[in-house]
Short mmCIF file of C-alpha atoms in Angstrom, two decimals:
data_model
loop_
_atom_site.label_atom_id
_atom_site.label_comp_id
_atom_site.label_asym_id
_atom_site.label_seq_id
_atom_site.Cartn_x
_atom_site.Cartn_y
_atom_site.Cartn_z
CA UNK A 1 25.95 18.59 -4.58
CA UNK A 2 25.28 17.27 -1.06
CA UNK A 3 26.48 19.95 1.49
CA UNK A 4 29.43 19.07 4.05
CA UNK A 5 28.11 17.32 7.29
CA UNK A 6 30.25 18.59 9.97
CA UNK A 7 31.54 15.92 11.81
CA UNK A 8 29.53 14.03 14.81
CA UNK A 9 30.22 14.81 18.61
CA UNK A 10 30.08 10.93 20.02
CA UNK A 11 28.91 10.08 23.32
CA UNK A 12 30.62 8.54 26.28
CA UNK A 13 31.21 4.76 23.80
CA UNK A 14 31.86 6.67 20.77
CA UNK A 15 29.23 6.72 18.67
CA UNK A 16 27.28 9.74 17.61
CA UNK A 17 23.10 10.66 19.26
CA UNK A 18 20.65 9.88 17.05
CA UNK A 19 19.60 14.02 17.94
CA UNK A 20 23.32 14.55 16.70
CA UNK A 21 22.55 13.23 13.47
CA UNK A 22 19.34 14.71 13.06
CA UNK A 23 20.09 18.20 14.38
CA UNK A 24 23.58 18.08 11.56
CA UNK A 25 20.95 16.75 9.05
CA UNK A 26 23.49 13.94 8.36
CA UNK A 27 21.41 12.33 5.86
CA UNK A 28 22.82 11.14 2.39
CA UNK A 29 20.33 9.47 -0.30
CA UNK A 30 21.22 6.31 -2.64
CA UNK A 31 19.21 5.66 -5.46
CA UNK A 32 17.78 2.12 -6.93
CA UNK A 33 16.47 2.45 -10.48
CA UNK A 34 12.50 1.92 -11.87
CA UNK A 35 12.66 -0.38 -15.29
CA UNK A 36 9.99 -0.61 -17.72
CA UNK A 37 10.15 -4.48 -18.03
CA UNK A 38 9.23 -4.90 -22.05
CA UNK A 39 11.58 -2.15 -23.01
CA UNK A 40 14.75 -1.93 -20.45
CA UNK A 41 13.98 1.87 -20.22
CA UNK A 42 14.62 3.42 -16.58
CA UNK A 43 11.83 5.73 -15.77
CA UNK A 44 12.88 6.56 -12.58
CA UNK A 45 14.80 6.28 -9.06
CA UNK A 46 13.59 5.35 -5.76
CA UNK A 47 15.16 7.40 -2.91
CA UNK A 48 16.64 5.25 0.01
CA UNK A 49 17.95 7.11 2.73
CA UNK A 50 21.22 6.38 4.94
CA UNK A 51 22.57 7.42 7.78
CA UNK A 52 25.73 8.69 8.59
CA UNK A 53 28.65 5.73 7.51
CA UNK A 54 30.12 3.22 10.15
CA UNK A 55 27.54 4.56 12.34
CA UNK A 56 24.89 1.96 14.17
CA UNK A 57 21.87 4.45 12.29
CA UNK A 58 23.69 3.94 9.05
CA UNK A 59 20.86 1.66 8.40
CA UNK A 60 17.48 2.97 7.82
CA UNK A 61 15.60 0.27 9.53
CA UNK A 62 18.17 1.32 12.85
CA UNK A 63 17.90 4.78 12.03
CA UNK A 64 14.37 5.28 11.91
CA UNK A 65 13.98 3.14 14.84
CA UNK A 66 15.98 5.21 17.02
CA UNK A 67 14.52 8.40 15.98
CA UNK A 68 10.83 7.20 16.71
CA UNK A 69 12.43 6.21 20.42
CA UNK A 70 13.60 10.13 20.43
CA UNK A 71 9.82 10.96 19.36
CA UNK A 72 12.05 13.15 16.11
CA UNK A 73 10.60 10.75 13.19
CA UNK A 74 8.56 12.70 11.49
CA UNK A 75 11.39 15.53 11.43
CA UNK A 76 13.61 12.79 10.33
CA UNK A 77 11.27 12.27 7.50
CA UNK A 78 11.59 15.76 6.17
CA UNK A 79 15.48 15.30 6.41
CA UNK A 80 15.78 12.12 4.30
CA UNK A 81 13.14 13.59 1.87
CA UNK A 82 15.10 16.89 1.30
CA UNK A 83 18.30 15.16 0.74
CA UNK A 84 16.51 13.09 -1.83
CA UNK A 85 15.90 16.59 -3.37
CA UNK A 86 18.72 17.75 -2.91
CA UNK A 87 20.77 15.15 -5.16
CA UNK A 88 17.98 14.67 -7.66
CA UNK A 89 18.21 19.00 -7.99
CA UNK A 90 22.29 18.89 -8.27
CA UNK A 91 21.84 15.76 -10.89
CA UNK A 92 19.60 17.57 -13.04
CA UNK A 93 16.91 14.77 -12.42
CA UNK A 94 13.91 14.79 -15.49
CA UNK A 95 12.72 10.92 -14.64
CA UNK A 96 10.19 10.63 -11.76
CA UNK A 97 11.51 10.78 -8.12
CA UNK A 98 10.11 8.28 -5.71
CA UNK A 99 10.10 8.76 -2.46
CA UNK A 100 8.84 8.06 0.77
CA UNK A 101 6.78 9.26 3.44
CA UNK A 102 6.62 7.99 7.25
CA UNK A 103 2.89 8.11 8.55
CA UNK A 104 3.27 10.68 11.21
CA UNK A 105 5.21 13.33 8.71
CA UNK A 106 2.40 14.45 6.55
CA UNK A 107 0.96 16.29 9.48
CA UNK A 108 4.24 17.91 10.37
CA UNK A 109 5.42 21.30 9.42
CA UNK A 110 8.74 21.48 7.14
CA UNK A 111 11.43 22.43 8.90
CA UNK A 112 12.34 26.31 8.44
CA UNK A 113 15.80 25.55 7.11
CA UNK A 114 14.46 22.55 4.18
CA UNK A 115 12.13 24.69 3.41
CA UNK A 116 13.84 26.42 0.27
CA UNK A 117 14.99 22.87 -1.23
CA UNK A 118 11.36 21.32 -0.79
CA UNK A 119 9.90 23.87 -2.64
CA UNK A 120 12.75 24.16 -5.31
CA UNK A 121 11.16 20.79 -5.83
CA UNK A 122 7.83 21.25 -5.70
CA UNK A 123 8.55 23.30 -8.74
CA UNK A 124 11.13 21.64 -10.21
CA UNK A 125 10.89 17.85 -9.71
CA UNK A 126 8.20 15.05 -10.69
CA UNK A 127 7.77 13.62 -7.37
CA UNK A 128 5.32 10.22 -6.35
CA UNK A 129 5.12 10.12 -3.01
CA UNK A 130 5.37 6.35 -0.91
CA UNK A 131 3.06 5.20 1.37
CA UNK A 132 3.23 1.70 2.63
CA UNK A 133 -0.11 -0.19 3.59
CA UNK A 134 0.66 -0.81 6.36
CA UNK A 135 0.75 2.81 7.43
CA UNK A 136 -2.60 3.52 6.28
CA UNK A 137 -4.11 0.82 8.32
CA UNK A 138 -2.80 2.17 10.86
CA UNK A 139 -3.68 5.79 10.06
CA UNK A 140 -6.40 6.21 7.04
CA UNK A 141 -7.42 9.56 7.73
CA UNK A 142 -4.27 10.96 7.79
CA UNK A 143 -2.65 9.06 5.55
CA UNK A 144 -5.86 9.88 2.96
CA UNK A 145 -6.17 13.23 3.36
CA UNK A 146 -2.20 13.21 2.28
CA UNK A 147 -2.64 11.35 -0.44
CA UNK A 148 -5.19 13.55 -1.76
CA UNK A 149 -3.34 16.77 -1.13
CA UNK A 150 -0.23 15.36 -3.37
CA UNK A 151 -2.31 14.17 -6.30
CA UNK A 152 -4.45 17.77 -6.37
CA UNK A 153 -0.55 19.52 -6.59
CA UNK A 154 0.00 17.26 -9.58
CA UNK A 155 2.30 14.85 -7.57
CA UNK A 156 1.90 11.02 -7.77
CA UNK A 157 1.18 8.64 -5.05
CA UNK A 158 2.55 5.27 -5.06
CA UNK A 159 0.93 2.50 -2.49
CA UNK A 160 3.87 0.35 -1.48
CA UNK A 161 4.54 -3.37 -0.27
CA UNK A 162 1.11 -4.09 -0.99
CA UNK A 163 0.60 -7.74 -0.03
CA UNK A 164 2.70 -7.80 3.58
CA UNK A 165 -0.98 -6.42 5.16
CA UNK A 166 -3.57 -8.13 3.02
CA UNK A 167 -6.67 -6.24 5.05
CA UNK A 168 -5.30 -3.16 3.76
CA UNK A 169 -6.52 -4.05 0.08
CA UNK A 170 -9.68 -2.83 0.40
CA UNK A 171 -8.17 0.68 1.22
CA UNK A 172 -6.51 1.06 -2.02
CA UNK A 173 -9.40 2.52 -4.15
CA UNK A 174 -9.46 5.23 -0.86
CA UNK A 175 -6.11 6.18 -1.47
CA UNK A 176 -6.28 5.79 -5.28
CA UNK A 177 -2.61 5.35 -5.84
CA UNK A 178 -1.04 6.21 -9.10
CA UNK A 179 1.46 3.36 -8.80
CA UNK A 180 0.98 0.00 -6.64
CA UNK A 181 4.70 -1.69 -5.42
CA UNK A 182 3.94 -5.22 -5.17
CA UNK A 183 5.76 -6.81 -1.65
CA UNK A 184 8.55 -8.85 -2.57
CA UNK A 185 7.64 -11.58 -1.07
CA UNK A 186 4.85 -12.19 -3.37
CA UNK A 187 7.60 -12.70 -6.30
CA UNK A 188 8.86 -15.75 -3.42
CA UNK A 189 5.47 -17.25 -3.40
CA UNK A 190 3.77 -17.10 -6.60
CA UNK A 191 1.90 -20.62 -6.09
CA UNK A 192 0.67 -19.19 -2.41
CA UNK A 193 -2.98 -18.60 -2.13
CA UNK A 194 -2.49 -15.22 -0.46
CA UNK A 195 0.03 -13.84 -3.45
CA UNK A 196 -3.23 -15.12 -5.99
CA UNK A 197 -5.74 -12.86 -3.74
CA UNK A 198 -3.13 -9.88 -3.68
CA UNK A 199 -2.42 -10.13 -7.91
CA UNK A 200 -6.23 -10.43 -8.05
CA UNK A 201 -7.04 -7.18 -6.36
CA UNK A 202 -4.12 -5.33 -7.80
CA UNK A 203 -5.25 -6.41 -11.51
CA UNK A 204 -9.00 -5.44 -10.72
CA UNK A 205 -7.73 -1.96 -9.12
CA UNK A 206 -5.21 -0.99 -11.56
CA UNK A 207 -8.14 -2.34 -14.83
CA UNK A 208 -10.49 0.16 -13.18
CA UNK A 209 -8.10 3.15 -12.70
CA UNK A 210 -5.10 2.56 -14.98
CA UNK A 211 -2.74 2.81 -12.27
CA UNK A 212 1.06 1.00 -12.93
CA UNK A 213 1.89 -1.78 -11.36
CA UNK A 214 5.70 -2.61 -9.98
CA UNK A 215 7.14 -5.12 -8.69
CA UNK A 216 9.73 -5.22 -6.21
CA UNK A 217 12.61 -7.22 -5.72
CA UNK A 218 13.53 -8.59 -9.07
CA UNK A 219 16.83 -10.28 -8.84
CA UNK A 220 17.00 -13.05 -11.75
CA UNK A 221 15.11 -13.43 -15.07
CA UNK A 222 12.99 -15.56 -12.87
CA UNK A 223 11.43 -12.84 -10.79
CA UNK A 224 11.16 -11.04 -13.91
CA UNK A 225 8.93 -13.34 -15.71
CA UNK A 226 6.66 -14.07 -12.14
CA UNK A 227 6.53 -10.30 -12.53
CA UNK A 228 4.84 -10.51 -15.53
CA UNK A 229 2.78 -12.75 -15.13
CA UNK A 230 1.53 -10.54 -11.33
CA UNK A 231 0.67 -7.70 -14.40
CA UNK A 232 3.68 -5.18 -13.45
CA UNK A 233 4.87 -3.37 -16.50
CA UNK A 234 7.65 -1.85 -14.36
CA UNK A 235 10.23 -3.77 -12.23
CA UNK A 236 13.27 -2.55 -9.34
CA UNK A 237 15.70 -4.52 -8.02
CA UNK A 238 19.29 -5.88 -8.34
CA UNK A 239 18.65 -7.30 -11.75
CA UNK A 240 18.44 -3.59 -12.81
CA UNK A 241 20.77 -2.36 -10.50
CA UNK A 242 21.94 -2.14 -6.72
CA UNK A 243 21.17 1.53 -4.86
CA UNK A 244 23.60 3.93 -5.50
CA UNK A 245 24.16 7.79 -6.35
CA UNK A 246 22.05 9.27 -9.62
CA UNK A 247 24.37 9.54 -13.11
CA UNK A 248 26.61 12.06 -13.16
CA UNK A 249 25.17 12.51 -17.12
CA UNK A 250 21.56 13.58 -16.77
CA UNK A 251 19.67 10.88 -18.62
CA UNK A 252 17.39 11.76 -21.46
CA UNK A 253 13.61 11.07 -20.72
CA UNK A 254 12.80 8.63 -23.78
CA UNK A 255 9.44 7.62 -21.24
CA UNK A 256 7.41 8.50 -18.26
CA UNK A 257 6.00 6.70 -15.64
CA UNK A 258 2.54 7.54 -16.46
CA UNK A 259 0.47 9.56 -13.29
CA UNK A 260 -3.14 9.01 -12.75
CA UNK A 261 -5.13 12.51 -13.75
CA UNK A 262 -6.82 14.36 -11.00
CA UNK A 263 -10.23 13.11 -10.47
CA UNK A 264 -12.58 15.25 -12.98
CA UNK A 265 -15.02 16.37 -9.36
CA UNK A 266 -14.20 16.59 -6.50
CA UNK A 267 -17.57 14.88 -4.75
CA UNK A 268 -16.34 14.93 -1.09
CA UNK A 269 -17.88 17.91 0.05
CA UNK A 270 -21.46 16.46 -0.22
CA UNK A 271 -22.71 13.61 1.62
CA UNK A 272 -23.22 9.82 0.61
CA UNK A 273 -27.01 10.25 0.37
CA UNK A 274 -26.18 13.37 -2.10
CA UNK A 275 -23.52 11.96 -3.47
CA UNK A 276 -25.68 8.47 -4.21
CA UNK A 277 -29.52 10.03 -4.90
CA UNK A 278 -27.82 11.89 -7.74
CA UNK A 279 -27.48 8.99 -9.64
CA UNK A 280 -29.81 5.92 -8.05
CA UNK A 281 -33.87 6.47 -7.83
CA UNK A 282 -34.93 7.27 -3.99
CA UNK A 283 -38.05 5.67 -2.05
CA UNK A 284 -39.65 6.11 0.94
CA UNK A 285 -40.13 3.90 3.41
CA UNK A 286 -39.74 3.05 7.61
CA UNK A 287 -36.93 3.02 9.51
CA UNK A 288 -38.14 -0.68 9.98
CA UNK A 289 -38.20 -1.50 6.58
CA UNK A 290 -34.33 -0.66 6.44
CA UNK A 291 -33.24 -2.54 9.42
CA UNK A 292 -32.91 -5.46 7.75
CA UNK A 293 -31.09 -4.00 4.85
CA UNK A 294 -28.36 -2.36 7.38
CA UNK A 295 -27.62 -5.75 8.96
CA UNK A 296 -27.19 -7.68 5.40
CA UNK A 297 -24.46 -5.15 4.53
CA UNK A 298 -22.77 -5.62 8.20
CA UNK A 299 -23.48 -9.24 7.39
CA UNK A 300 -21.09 -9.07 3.95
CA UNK A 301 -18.19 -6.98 6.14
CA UNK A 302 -18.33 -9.88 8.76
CA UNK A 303 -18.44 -12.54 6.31
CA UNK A 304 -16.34 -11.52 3.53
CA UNK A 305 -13.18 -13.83 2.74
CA UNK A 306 -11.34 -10.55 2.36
CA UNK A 307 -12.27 -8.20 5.32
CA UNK A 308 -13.93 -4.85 3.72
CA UNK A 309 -14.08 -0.94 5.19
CA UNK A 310 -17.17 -0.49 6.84
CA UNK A 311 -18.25 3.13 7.54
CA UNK A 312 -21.54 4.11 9.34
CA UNK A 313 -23.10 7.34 9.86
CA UNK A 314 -26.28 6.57 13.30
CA UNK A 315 -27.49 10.19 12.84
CA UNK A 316 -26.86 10.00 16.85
CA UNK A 317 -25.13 7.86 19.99
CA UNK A 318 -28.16 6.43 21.36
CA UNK A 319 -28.49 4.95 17.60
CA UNK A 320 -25.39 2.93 17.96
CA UNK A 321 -26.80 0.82 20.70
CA UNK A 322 -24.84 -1.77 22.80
CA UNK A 323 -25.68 -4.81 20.40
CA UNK A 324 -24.64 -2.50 17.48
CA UNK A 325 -21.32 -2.14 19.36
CA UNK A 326 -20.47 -5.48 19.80
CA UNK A 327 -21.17 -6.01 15.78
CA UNK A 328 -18.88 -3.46 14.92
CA UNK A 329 -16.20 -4.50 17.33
CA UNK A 330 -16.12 -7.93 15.71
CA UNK A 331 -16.35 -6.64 12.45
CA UNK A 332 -13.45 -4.22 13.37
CA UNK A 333 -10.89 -7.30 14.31
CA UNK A 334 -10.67 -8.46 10.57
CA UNK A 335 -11.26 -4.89 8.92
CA UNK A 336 -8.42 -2.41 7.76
CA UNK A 337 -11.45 0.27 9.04
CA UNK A 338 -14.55 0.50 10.49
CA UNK A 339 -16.42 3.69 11.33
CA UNK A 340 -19.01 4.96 13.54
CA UNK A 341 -20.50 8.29 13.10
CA UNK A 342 -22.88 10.43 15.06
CA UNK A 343 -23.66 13.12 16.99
CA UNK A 344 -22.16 12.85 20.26
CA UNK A 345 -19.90 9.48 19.27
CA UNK A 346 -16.57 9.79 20.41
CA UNK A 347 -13.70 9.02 19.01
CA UNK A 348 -13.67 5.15 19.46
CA UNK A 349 -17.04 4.36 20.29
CA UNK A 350 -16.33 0.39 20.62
CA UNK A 351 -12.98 -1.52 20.85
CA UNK A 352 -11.12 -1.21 17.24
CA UNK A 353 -14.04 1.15 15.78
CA UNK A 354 -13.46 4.91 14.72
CA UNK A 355 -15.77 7.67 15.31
CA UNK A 356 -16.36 10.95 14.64
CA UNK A 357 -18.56 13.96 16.39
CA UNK A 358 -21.04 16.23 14.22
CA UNK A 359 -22.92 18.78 15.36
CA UNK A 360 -26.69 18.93 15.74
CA UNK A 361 -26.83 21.18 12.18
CA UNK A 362 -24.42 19.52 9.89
CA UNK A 363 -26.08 17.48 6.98
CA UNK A 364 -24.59 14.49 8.60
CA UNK A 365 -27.09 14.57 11.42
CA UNK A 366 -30.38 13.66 9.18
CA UNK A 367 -28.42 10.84 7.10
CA UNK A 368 -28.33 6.81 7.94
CA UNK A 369 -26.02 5.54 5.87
CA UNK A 370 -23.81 2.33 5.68
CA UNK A 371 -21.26 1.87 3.19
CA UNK A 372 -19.00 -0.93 2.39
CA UNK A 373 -16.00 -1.51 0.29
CA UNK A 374 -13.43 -4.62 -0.43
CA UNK A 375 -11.24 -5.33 -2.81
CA UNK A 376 -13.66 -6.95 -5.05
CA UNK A 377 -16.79 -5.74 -3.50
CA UNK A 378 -19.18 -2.85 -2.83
CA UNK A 379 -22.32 -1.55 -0.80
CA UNK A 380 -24.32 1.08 0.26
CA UNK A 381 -27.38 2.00 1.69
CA UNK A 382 -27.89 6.13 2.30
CA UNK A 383 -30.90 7.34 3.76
CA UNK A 384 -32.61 10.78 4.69
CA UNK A 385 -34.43 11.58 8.09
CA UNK A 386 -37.84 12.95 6.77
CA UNK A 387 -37.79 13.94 10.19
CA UNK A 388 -41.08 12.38 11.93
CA UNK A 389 -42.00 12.50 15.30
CA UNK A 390 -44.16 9.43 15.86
CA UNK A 391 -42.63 5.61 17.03
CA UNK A 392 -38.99 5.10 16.24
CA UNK A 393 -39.76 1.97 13.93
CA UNK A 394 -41.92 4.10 11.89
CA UNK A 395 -39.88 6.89 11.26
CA UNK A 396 -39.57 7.32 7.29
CA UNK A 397 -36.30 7.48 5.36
CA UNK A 398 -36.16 8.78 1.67
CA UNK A 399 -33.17 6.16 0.43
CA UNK A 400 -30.89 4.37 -2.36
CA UNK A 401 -29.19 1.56 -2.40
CA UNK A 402 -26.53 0.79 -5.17
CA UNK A 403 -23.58 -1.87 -5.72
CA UNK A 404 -21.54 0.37 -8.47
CA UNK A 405 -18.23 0.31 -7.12
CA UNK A 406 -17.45 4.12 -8.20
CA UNK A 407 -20.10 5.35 -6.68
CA UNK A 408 -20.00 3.72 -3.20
CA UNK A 409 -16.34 4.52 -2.67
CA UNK A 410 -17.17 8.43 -4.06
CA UNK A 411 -19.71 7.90 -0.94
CA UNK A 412 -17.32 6.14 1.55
CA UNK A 413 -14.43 9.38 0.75
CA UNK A 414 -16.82 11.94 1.80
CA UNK A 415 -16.80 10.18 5.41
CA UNK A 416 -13.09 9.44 5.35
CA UNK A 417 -12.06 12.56 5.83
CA UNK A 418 -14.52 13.00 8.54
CA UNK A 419 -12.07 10.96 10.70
CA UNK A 420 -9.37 13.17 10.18
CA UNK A 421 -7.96 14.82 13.40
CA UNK A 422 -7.46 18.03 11.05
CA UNK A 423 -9.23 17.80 7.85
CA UNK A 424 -8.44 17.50 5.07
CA UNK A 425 -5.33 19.57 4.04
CA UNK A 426 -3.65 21.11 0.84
CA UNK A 427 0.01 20.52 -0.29
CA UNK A 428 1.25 23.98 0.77
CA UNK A 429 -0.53 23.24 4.57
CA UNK A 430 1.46 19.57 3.90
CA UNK A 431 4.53 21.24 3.14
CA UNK A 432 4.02 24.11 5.52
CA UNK A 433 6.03 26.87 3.12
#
């Protein structure tokens, strides 16, 4: 059961520090239930997290808030998740455990003493992890390179309130989620021309992967049927039923909320010209013969109704010239992500663009590549440095160009993680136990 939370030393007006309540761990979790629409079958709880009662960071939204003031969020986030864990352990939970994740926590060490519960349920517990679009925006390294660590343990990934941040669409095949949450607000605006681009990409993402779709905030038979009709097979809200503590009864598991299996190779240690040239014929040619092919794909991020990724690898800085700055940096105000990389780039190159530093010897440093990906789109040219020494415009390139969608976002990964301040990282460096 939940242990005893001693009570709360208040300040001067009465009311317990936010370091008070994080410090006594004076988390409790509620519990809102995952229907499969067609059948009526609960597959599974979403953890919601509260803070201590009659308190002003009773609510999540306050308490949250106040904790990111403090600068304690991400330890926060390992509190609310381990009381999840906690109560799911002491129910005897078998159905799948959502939960979720703030953006700063995945590169946080556990806390010594939730240690022992978070890997009682590492073990124990079938656990999809949340992650909201808007954090990834914000974050896509990180937030990536999480994502991956938690579907490699066997643990799901669920992208949620997809639709509140339509530019993040196009990261969704990055993050290849094993359930997308539908916003909300898209089951208040069905007729809206923004819900019809969201319900497009979600169907075209979860026909190439499989992934579930579920809708959020079903309160009448209404919202049930627009659910339908979005392509969720699995619905939460009060129509099901309001948050509240697990069954007392363990419930037998007559279905599972299928997970996505592990991708069959893992292709992000090579690089996109590797990656691509195994499966597209190469040719030779000048490095002004490819100019023109660079700029069409810039072209399609800057002119695409729905504002792609854009990643670039310039082989070096003096490559990514002032006019190829000010591209990018317009690109970059409509994109969820756009990348520069090259030796001796720093870390934001041009307003609103990434970057990323290779050495002189990594396999990086030879390769010109430019790779885009939308929700409904895909592009990439990869080229090789042949490595001659006469005029720049005649420098030859060995490269591909393809438009499969698979292919181009295997490519885009292997520079993703590039941009993360760490690397990539495995669930026991995520969990730090």
């Amino acid at each position: 059961m939940f242990r005893q939370v001693p009570a709360l030393p208040a300040d001067q007006y009465g009311v317990p520090d936010i370091h008070d309540v994080i410090d006594r761990r004076a988390v409790t979790s509620v519990f809102q239930p995952l229907v499969e629409i067609a059948s009526g079958r609960v597959l599974g709880y979403e953890a919601l997290s509260r803070g201590p009662a009659g308190t002003p960071w009773e609510s999540p939204v306050a308490l949250f808030a106040a904790a990111r003031a403090a600068g304690r969020d991400s330890e926060l986030d390992w509190v609310c998740r381990a009381s999840a864990y906690r109560a799911a352990l002491d129910a005897g939970l078998e159905l799948t455990l959502f939960v979720n994740m703030e953006p700063t926590a995945w590169g946080t060490p556990c806390p010594d003493d939730l240690a022992p519960v978070v890997a009682l349920a590492q073990r124990r517990l079938r656990v999809v992890t949340e992650m909201t679009e808007r954090a990834i925006a914000a974050n896509p390294s990180g937030l990536l390179a999480a994502a991956a660590s938690c579907r490699a343990a066997g643990w799901g990934v669920a992208l949620d309130d997809v639709g509140a941040e339509p530019m993040s669409l196009a990261l969704m095949p990055f993050v290849q989620p094993d359930v997308v949450k539908l916003d909300m607000q898209l089951l208040h605006a069905p007729d809206h021309p923004h819900t019809a681009h969201v319900v497009a990409a979600v169907a075209a993402y979860a026909e190439a992967s499989g992934a579930t779709v579920l809708a959020e905030g079903i309160e009448t038979a209404a919202h049930e049927n627009i659910a339908r009709t979005m392509g969720a097979t699995v619905g939460q809200g009060w129509l099901y039923g309001r948050p509240g503590p697990l069954p007392a009864v363990p419930e037998p598991v007559t279905g599972r909320l299928a997970l996505l299996p592990p991708p069959a190779v893992d292709r992000t240690a090579a690089t996109p010209f590797e990656i691509v040239a195994a499966h597209r014929p190469t040719t030779v040619t000048s490095k002004a013969t490819l100019m023109p092919m660079s700029k069409y794909l810039e072209s399609l991020a800057r002119d695409s109704h729905q504002p792609p990724v854009l990643l670039a690898c310039f082989q070096e800085a003096r490559h990514f010239t002032a006019a190829t700055a000010r591209r990018y940096t317009a690109i970059a105000q409509r994109s969820p992500l756009v990348a520069a990389l090259g030796m001796d780039l720093s870390d934001e190159p041009a307003p609103g663009v990434r970057g990323a530093h290779f050495a002189a010897g990594d396999a990086l440093r030879g390769e010109w590549n430019v790779l885009l990906v939308g929700p409904h789109q895909a592009a990439a040219l990869v080229a090789r440095d042949l490595g001659d020494q006469g005029p720049e415009a005649e420098r030859r390139f060995e490269f591909a160009t393809t438009y499969d969608r698979a292919l181009v976002v295997a490519a885009a990964r292997s520079l993703v993680h590039w941009l993360a301040p760490t690397g990539p990282r495995t669930l026991p460096d995520l969990l730090a136990i």
